[in-house]
CSV table of C-alpha atoms in Angstrom, one decimal:
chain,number,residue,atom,x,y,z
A,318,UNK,CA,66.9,215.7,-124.2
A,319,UNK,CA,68.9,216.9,-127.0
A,320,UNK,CA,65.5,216.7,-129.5
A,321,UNK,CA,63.0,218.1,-127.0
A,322,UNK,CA,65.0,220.7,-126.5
A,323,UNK,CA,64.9,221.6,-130.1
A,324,UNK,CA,61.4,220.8,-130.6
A,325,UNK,CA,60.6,223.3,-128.2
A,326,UNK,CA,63.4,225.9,-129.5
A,327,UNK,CA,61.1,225.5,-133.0
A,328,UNK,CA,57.9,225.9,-131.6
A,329,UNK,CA,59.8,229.5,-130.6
A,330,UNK,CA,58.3,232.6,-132.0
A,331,UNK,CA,60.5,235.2,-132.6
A,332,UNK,CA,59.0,239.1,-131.2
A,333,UNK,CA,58.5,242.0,-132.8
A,334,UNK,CA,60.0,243.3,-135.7
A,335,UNK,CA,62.6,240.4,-135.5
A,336,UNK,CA,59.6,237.9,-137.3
A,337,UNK,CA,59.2,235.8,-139.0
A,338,UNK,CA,56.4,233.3,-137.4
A,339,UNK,CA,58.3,230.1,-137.2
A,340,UNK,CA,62.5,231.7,-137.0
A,341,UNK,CA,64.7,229.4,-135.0
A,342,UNK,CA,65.6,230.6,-131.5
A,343,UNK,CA,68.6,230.9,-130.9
A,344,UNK,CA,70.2,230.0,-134.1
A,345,UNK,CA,73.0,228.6,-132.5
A,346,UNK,CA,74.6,227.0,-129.3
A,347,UNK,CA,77.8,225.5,-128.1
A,348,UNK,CA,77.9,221.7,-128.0
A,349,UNK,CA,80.4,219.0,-128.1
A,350,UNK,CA,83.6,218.5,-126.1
A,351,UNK,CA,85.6,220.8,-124.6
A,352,UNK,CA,88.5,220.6,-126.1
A,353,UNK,CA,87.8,222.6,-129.1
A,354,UNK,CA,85.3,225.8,-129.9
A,355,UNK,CA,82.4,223.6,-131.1
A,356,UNK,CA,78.8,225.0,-132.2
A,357,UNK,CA,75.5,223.7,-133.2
A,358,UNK,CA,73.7,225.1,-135.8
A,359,UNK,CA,69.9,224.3,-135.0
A,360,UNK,CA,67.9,223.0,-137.6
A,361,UNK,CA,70.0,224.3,-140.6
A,362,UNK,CA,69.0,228.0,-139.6
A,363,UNK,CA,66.5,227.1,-142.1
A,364,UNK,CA,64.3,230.3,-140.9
A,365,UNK,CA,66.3,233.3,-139.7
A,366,UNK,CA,64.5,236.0,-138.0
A,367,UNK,CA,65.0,239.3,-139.9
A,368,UNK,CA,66.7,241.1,-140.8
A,369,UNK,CA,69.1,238.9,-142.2
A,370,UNK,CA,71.6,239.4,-145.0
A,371,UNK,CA,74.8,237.8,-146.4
A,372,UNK,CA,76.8,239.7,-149.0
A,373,UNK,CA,76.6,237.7,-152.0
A,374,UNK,CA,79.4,240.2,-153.5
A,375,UNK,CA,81.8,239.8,-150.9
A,376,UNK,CA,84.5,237.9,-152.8
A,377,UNK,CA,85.0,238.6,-156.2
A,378,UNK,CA,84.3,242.9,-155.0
A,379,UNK,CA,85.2,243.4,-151.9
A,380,UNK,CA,88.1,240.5,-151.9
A,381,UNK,CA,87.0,239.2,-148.7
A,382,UNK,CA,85.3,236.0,-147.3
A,383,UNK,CA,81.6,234.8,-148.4
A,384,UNK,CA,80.3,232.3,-146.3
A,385,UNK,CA,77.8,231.4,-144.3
A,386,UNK,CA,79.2,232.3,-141.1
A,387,UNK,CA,79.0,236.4,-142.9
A,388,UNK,CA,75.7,236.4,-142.7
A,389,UNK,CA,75.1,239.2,-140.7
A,390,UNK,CA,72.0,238.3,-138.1
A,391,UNK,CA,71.9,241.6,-135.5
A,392,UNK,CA,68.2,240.1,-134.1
A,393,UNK,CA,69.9,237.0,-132.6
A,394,UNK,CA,73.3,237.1,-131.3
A,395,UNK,CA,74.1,233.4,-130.3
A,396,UNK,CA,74.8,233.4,-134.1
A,397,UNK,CA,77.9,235.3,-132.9
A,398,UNK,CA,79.5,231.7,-132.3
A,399,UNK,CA,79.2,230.4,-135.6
A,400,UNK,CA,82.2,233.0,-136.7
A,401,UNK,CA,84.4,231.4,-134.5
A,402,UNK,CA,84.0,227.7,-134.0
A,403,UNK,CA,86.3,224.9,-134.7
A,404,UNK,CA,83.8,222.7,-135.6
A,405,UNK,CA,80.2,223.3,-137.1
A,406,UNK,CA,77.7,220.8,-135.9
A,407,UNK,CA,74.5,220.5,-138.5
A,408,UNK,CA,73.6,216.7,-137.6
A,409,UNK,CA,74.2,216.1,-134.1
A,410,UNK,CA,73.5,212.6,-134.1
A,411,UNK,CA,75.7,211.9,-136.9
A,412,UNK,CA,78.5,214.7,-136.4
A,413,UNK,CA,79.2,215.0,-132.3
A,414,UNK,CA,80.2,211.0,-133.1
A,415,UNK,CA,82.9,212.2,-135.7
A,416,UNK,CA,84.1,214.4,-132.9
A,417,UNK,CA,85.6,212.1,-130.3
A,418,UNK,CA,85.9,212.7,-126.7
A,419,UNK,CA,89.4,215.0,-127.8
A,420,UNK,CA,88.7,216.6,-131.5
A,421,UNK,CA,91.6,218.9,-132.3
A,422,UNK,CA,91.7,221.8,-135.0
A,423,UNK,CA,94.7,223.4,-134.4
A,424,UNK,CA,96.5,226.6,-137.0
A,425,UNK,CA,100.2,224.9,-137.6
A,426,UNK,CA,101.6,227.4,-140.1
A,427,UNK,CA,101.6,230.8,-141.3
A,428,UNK,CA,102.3,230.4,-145.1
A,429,UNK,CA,102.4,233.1,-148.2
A,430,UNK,CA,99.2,233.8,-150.3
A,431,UNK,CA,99.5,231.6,-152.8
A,432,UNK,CA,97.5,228.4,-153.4
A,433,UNK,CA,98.6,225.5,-151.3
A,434,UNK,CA,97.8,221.8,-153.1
A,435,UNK,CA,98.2,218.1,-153.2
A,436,UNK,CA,98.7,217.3,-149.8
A,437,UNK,CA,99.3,213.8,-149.8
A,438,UNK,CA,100.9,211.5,-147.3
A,439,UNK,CA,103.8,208.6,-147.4
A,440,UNK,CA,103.1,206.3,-144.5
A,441,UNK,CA,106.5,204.6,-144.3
A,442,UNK,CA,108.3,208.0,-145.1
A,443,UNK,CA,105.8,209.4,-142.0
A,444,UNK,CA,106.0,212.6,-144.2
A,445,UNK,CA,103.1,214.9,-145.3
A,446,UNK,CA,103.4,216.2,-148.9
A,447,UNK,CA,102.4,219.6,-151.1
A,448,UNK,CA,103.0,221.8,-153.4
A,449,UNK,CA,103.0,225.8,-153.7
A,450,UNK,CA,101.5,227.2,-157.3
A,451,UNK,CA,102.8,230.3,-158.5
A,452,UNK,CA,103.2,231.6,-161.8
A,453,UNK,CA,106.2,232.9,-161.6
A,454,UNK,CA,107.5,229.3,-161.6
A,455,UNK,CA,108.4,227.8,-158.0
A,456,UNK,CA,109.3,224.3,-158.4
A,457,UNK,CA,110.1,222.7,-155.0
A,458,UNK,CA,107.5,220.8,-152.9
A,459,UNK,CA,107.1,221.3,-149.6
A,460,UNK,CA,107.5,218.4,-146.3
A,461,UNK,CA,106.7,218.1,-143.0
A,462,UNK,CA,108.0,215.1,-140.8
A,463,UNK,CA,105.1,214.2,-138.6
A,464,UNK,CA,107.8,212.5,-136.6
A,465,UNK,CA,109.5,215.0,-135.7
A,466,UNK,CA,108.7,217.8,-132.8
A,467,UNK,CA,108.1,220.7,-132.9
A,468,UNK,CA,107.1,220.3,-136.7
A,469,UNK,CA,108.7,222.3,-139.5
A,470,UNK,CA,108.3,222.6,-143.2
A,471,UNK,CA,110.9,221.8,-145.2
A,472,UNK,CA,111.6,221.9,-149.6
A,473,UNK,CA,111.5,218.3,-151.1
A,474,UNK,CA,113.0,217.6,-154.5
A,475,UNK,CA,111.9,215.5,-156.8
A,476,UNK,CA,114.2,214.1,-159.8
A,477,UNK,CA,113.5,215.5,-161.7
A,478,UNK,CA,111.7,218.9,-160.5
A,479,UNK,CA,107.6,219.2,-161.7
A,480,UNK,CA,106.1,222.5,-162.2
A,481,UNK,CA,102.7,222.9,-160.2
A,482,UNK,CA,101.2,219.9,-159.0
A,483,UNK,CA,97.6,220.4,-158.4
A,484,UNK,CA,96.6,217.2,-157.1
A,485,UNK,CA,98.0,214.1,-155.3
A,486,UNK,CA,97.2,210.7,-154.1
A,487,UNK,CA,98.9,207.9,-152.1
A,488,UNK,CA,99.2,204.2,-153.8
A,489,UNK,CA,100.9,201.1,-153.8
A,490,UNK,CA,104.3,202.7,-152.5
A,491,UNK,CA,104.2,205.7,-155.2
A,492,UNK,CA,102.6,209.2,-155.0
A,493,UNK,CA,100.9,210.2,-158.5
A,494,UNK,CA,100.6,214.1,-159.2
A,495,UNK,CA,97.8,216.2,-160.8
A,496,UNK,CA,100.7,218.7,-162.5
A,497,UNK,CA,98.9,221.7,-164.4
A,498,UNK,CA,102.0,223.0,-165.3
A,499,UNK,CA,103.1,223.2,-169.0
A,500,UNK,CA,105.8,225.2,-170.3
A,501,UNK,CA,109.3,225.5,-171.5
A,502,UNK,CA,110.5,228.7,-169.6
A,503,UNK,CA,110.7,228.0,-166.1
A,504,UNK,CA,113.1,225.4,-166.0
A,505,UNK,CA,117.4,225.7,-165.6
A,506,UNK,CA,119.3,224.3,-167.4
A,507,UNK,CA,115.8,224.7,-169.9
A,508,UNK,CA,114.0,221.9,-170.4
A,509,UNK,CA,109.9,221.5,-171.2
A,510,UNK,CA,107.1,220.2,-169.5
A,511,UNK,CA,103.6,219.4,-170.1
A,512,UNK,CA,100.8,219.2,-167.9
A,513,UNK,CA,99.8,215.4,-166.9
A,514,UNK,CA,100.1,212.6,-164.3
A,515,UNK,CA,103.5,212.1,-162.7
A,516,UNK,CA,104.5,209.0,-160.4
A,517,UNK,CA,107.0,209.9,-157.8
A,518,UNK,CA,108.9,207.2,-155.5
A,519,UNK,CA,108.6,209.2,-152.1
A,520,UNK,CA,112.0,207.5,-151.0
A,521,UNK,CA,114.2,208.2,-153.9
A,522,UNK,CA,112.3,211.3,-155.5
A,523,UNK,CA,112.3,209.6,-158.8
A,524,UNK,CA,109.5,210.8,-160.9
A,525,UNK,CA,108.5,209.6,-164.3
A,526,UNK,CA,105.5,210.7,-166.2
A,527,UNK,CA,102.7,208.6,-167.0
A,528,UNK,CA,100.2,210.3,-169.8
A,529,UNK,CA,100.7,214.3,-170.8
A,530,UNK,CA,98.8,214.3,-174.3
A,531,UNK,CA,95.7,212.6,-175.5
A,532,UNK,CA,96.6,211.9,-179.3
A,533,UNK,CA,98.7,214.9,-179.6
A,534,UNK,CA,96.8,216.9,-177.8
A,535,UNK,CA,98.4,218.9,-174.5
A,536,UNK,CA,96.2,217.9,-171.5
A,537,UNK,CA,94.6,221.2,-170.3
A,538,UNK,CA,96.3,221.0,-166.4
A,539,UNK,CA,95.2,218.2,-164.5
A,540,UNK,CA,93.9,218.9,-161.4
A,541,UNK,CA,93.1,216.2,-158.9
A,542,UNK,CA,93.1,212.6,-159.3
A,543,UNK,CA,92.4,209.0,-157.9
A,544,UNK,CA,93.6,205.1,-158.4
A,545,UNK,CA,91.4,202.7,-158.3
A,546,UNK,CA,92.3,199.4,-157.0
A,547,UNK,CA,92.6,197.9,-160.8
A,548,UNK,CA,95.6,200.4,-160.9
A,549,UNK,CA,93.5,202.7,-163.2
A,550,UNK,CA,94.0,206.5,-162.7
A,551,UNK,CA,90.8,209.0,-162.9
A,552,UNK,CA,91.5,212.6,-163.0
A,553,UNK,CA,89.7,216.0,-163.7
A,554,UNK,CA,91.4,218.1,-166.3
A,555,UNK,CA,90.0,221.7,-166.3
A,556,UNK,CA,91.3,225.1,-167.6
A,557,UNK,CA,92.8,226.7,-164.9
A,558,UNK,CA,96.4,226.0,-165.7
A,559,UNK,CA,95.5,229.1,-168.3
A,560,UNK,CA,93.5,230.8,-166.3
A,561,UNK,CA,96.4,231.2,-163.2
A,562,UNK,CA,99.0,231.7,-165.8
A,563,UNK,CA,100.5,227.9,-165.1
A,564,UNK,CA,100.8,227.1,-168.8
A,565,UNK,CA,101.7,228.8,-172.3
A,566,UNK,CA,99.2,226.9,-174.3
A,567,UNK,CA,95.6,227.9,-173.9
A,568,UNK,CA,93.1,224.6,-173.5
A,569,UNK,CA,93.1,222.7,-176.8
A,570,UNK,CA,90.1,220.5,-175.8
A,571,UNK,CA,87.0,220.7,-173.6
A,572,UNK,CA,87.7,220.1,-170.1
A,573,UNK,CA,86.6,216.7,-168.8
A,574,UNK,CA,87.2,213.8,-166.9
A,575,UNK,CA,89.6,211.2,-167.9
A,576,UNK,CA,90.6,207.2,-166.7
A,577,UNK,CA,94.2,206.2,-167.5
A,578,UNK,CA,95.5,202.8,-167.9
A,579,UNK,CA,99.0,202.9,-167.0
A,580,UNK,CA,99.8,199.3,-168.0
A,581,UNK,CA,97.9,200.2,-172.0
A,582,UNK,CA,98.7,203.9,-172.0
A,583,UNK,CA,95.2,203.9,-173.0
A,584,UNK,CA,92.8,207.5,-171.9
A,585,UNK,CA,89.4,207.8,-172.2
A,586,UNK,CA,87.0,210.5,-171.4
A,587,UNK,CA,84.7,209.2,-168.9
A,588,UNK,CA,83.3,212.8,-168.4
A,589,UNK,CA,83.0,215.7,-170.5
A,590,UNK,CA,79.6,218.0,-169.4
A,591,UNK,CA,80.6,219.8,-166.0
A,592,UNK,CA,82.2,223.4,-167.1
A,593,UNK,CA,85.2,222.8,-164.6
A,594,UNK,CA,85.4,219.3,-163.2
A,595,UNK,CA,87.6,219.8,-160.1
A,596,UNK,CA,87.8,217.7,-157.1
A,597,UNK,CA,87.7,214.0,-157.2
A,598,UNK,CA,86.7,211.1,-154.7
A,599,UNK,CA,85.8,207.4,-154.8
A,600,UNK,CA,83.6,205.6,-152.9
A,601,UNK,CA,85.1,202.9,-150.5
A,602,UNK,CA,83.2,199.7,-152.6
A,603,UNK,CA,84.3,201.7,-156.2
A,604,UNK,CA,80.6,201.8,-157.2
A,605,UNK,CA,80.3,205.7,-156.9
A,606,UNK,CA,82.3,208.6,-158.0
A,607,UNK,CA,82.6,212.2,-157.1
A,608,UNK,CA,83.2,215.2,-159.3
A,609,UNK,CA,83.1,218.9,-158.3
A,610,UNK,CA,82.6,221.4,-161.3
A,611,UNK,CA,83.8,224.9,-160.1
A,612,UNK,CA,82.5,226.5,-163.1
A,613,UNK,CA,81.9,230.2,-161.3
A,614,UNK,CA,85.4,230.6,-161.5
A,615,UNK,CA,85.6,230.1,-165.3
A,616,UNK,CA,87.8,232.9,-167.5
A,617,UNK,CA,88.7,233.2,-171.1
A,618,UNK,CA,89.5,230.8,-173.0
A,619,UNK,CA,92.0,232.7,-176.1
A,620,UNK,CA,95.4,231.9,-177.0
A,621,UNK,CA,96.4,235.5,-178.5
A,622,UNK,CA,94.4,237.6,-174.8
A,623,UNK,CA,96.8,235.8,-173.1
A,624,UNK,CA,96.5,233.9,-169.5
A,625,UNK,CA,93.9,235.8,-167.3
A,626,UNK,CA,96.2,235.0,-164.1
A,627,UNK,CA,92.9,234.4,-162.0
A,628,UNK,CA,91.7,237.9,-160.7
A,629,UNK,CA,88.5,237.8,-158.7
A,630,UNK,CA,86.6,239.5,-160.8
A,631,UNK,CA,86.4,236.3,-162.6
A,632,UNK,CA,84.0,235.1,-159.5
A,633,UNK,CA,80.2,234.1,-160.5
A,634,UNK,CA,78.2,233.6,-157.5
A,635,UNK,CA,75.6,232.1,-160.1
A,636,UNK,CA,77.8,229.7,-161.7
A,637,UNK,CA,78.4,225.9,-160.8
A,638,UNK,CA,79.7,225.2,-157.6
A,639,UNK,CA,78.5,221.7,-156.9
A,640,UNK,CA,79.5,218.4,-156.1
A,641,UNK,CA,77.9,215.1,-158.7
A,642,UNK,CA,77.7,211.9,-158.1
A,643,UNK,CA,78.0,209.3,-160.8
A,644,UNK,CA,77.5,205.1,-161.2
A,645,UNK,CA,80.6,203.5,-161.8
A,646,UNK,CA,79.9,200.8,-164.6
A,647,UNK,CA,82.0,197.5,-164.9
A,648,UNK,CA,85.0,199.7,-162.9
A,649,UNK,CA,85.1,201.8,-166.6
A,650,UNK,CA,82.5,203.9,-167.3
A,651,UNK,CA,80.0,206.8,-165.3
A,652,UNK,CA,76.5,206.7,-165.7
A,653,UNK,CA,73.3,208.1,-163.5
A,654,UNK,CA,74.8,211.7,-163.2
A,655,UNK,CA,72.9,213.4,-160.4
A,656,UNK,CA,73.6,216.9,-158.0
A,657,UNK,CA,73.9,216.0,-154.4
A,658,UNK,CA,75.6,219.3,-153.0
A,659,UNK,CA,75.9,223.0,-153.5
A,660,UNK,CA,78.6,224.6,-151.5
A,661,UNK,CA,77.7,227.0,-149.1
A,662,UNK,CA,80.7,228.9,-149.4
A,663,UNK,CA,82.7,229.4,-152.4
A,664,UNK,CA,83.2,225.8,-154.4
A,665,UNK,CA,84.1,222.6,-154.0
A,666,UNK,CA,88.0,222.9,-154.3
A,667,UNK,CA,89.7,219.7,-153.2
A,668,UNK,CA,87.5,216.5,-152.3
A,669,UNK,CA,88.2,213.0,-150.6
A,670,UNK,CA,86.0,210.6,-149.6
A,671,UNK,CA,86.4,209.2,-145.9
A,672,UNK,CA,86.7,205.2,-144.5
A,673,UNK,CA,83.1,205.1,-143.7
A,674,UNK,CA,81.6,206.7,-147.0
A,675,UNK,CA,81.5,210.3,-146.3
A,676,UNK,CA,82.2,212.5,-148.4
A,677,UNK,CA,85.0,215.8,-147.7
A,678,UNK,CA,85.3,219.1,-149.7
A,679,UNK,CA,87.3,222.0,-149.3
A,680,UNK,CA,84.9,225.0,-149.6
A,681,UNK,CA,86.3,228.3,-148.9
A,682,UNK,CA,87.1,228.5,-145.6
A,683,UNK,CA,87.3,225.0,-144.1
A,684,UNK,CA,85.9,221.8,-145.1
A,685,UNK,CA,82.9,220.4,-145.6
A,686,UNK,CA,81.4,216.9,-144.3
A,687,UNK,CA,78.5,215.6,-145.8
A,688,UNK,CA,77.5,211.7,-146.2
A,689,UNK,CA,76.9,210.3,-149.6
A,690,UNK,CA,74.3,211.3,-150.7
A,691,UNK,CA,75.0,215.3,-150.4
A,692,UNK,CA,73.7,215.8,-147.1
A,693,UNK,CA,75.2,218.2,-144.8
A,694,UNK,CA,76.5,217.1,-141.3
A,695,UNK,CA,79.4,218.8,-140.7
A,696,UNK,CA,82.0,221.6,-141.1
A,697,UNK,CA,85.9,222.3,-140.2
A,698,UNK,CA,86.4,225.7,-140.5
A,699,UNK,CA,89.9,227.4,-140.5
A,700,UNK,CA,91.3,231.4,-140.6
A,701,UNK,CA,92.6,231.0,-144.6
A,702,UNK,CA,91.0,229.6,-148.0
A,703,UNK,CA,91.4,225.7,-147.9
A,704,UNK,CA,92.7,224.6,-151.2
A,705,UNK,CA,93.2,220.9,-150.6
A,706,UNK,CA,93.5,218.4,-147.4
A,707,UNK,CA,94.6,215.0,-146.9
A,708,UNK,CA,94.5,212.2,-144.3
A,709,UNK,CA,97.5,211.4,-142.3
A,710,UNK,CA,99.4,209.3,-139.6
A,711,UNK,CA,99.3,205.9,-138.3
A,712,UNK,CA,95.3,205.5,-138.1
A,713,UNK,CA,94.5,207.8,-140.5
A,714,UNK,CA,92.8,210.2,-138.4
A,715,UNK,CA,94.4,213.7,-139.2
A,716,UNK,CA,93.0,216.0,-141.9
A,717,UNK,CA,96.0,218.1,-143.0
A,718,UNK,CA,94.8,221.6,-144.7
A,719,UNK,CA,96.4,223.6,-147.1
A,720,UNK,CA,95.8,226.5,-148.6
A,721,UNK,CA,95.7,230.3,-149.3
A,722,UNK,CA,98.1,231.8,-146.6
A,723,UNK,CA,98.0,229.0,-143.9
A,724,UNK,CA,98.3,224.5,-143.4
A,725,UNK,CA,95.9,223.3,-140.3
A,726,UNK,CA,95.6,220.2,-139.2
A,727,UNK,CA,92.2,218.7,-137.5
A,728,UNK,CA,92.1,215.4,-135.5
A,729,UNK,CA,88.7,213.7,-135.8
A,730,UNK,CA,87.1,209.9,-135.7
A,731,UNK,CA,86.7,209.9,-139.0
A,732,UNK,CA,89.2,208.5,-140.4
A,733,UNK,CA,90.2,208.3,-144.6
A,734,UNK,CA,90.6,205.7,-147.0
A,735,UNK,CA,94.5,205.4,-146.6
A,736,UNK,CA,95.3,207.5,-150.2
C-alpha cells in the first residue's frame, strides 16, 4: 500500500502557479509509531513545487539554523511537520525498521552554549561520559549515571585533569581522548599540556598520555578517534584547537589523519588531503574507514593574528562538508578515496558507525543515518547543534547527544558497535 500510495502521490501535478509539472504532493506525512513525532519525507522532496527557498546565509549572518527543515515551502503545508519531527523518515523500508514498535527521542538537559564533545560510555561504570570546550579553560568532565533516576549530571575528574577533549572512544576497559588542548596557562598549580591521545581508567581516573608530538612536532588538536581491534589508534588531527582559541601554538603541520601504535610509539599519516578531517568511524569487518572533512569552517592559520576563537563569519556554505570513505589495506594503510555524502545541514561533526554497518553523523541539528555507501535513510533531529553522540546501556541501543546548549538521548533498533 505504502508504494502505491506514493506512486500515485508522484504522478500528482501540482496547480497553478505552485508548478512545477512533476512536484511531490504533499511533501510530507506522518508515519511510524506513536510514540514519537515521526514524518516521512516522500521521495527525497526531490521536486518542490514553487516557490521554494532555503536561506543559504542563515548561519554564518543571521546566526541562526540552516537546514533542510528551513526551507520555506508556503505552496504545500504538510511540509509544516518536517520542522518538528523526532524522527525523519527518507527510506521507509529501511528506516521505520530502525524505529521499533517504542522509538524514543527525548530533551534530557538544558546545558550552556558551548560545545559539548566525546560522549563516550563505560559499560561496567554504567556512566555516560563528556567534556565541555571553552577557551577560557574549564577542565572537568562531565557524568551521568544511567543507573540512577531521575538522571543528573555531575563533574568527573580525571588524574590528572586534561584540557578539552574533543573526541572519545570506549576499549578494552580504558577510554582514549581526542584532547585539542595545548597550553601552559590554564592549569593550577601551572603545569603544560599538549594536544594528543590520552588513556583514562574510568574506575580510578588515571590518565596517561599516549602520543602528543610527531618528531617534535605539537599535534595540531586531535579531534576524534577510533581503535581498531589490533590495538591501533586512528585519529583526525585538524586546526581547530587554534581556530576556538584551545591552544597557544598555531598548527605546525598540515592537518591529517594519523594511526598510532601504542605498543611502538610509532605515527603515521594515513591521510593528509581533506582540508579538515573531523569525524571518524570504522566499519564493523575493519575493511572501510570514515573521514569527515569540515573544511567550510576553516580560519587563519598565523601564529602572530593570533587564535580566531571561531566566529561565524568564518562559515563557507561552499566549502567541504562531506563524509569519505576509504579501503583499509593490510589493517595499515587507506586507499580508494571516494565521496559518499554531503551534509544537508551544516557538516559532518561527530561520526560513528553502527552494529549493522550504518553509518551516523552529527550534522547541525540532529544526526544523520545513512548506510555505507552515503545513502540517506534517516534523521534524529533535536532543538540544539549536535556536536557529538555515542551509544549507551546494556544493549547498546541509546544514542546520547551532546552539544551546543542541550544532551538528548534517542532510543532506536539500531544499535552501535559497543565503543
Amino acid at each position: 500500500m505504502r508504494h502505491a500510495w506514493l506512486l500515485l502521490a508522484l504522478k500528482v501535478l501540482s496547480a497553478g502557479s505552485a508548478g512545477p509539472q512533476g512536484a511531490i504532493t504533499p511533501l510530507a506525512r506522518a508515519c511510524g509509531p506513536s510514540s514519537a513525532n515521526v514524518v516521512c519525507v516522500n521521495h527525497y522532496a526531490s521536486v518542490m513545487p514553487y516557490h521554494f527557498s532555503r536561506d543559504a546565509l542563515a548561519y554564518n549572518i543571521k546566526h541562526v539554523e540552516d537546514s533542510f527543515r528551513t526551507t520555506t515551502i508556503p505552496s504545500d503545508p504538510s511540509f509544516d511537520q518536517v520542522g518538528d519531527a523526532d524522527f525523519l523518515i527518507f527510506d521507509e523500508d529501511r528506516a521505520l525498521p530502525l524505529l521499533g514498535d517504542n522509538p524514543r527521542n527525548d530533551y534530557l538537559f538544558s546545558v550552556s552554549n558551548r560545545y559539548h564533545e566525546a560522549p563516550v560510555y563505560a559499560p561496567k561504570q554504567n556512566r555516560l561520559f563528556f567534556s565541555q570546550i571553552t577557551p577560557s579553560g574549564f577542565l572537568p568532565q562531565y557524568s551521568v549515571d544511567l543507573g540512577k533516576e531521575p538522571l543528573t549530571i555531575s563533574e568527573y575528574a580525571t588524574d590528572p585533569q586534561i584540557y578539552a577533549a574533543n573526541g572519545a572512544t570506549f576499549h578494552d576497559g580504558y577510554i582514549y581522548w581526542a584532547v585539542s588542548g595545548g597550553n601552559d596557562s590554564i592549569f593550577d598549580p601551572p603545569r603544560e599540556q599538549r594536544a594528543g591521545i590520552y588513556r583514562t581508567d574510568p574506575a580510578s581516573g588515571a590518565t596517561t598520555c599516549l602520543v602528543n608530538n610527531y618528531f617534535g612536532y605539537y599535534l595540531n588538536s586531535p579531534n576524534d578517534l577510533i581503535v581498531d581491534s589490533k590495538g591501533d589508534i586512528w585519529f583526525t588531527d585538524p586546526d581547530y584547537g587554534w581556530f576556538s582559541g584551545l591552544t597557544d601554538t598555531a598548527p605546525q603541520q598540515s592537518a591529517a589523519t594519523w594511526r598510532f601504535n601504542p605498543s611502538t610509539g610509532a605515527l603515521n599519516v594515513v591521510e593528509q588531503s581533506l582540508e579538515l578531517p573531523n569525524g571518524i568511524g570504522l566499519s564493523p569487518d575493519e575493511k572501510t574507514l570514515y573521514i569527515s572533512d569540515t573544511g567550510s569552517a576553516a580560519s587563519t592559520i598565523v601564529q602572530r593574528f593570533g587564535s580566531q576563537a571561531a566566529t561565524f563569519d568564518n562559515w563557507n556554505i561552499t566549502g567541504a562538508r562531506s563524509i569519505y570513505a576509504f579501503d583499509v589495506v593490510e589493517g595499515t594503510y587507506l586507499s580508494g578515496k571516494r565521496v559518499i555524502y554531503k551534509a544537508q545541514s551544516l557538516a559532518p561533526d561527530g561520526m560513528k558507525v553502527a552494529k549493522n554497518g550504518y553509518v551516523l553523523a552529527a550534522t547541525g541539528s540532529g544526526v544523520d543515518v545513512l548506510d555505507g555507501r552515503g545513502t540517506y535513510i534517516m534523521r534524529i533531529q533535536t532543538n540544539f547543534t549536535v556536536n557529538q553522540f555515542a551509544w549507551a546501556g546494556a544493549d547498546y541501543r541509546q544514542i546520547w547527544m551532546t552539544g551546543v546548549g542541550g544532551i538528548a538521548r534517542a532510543t532506536l533498533n539500531l544499535p552501535g558497535q559497543g565503543n
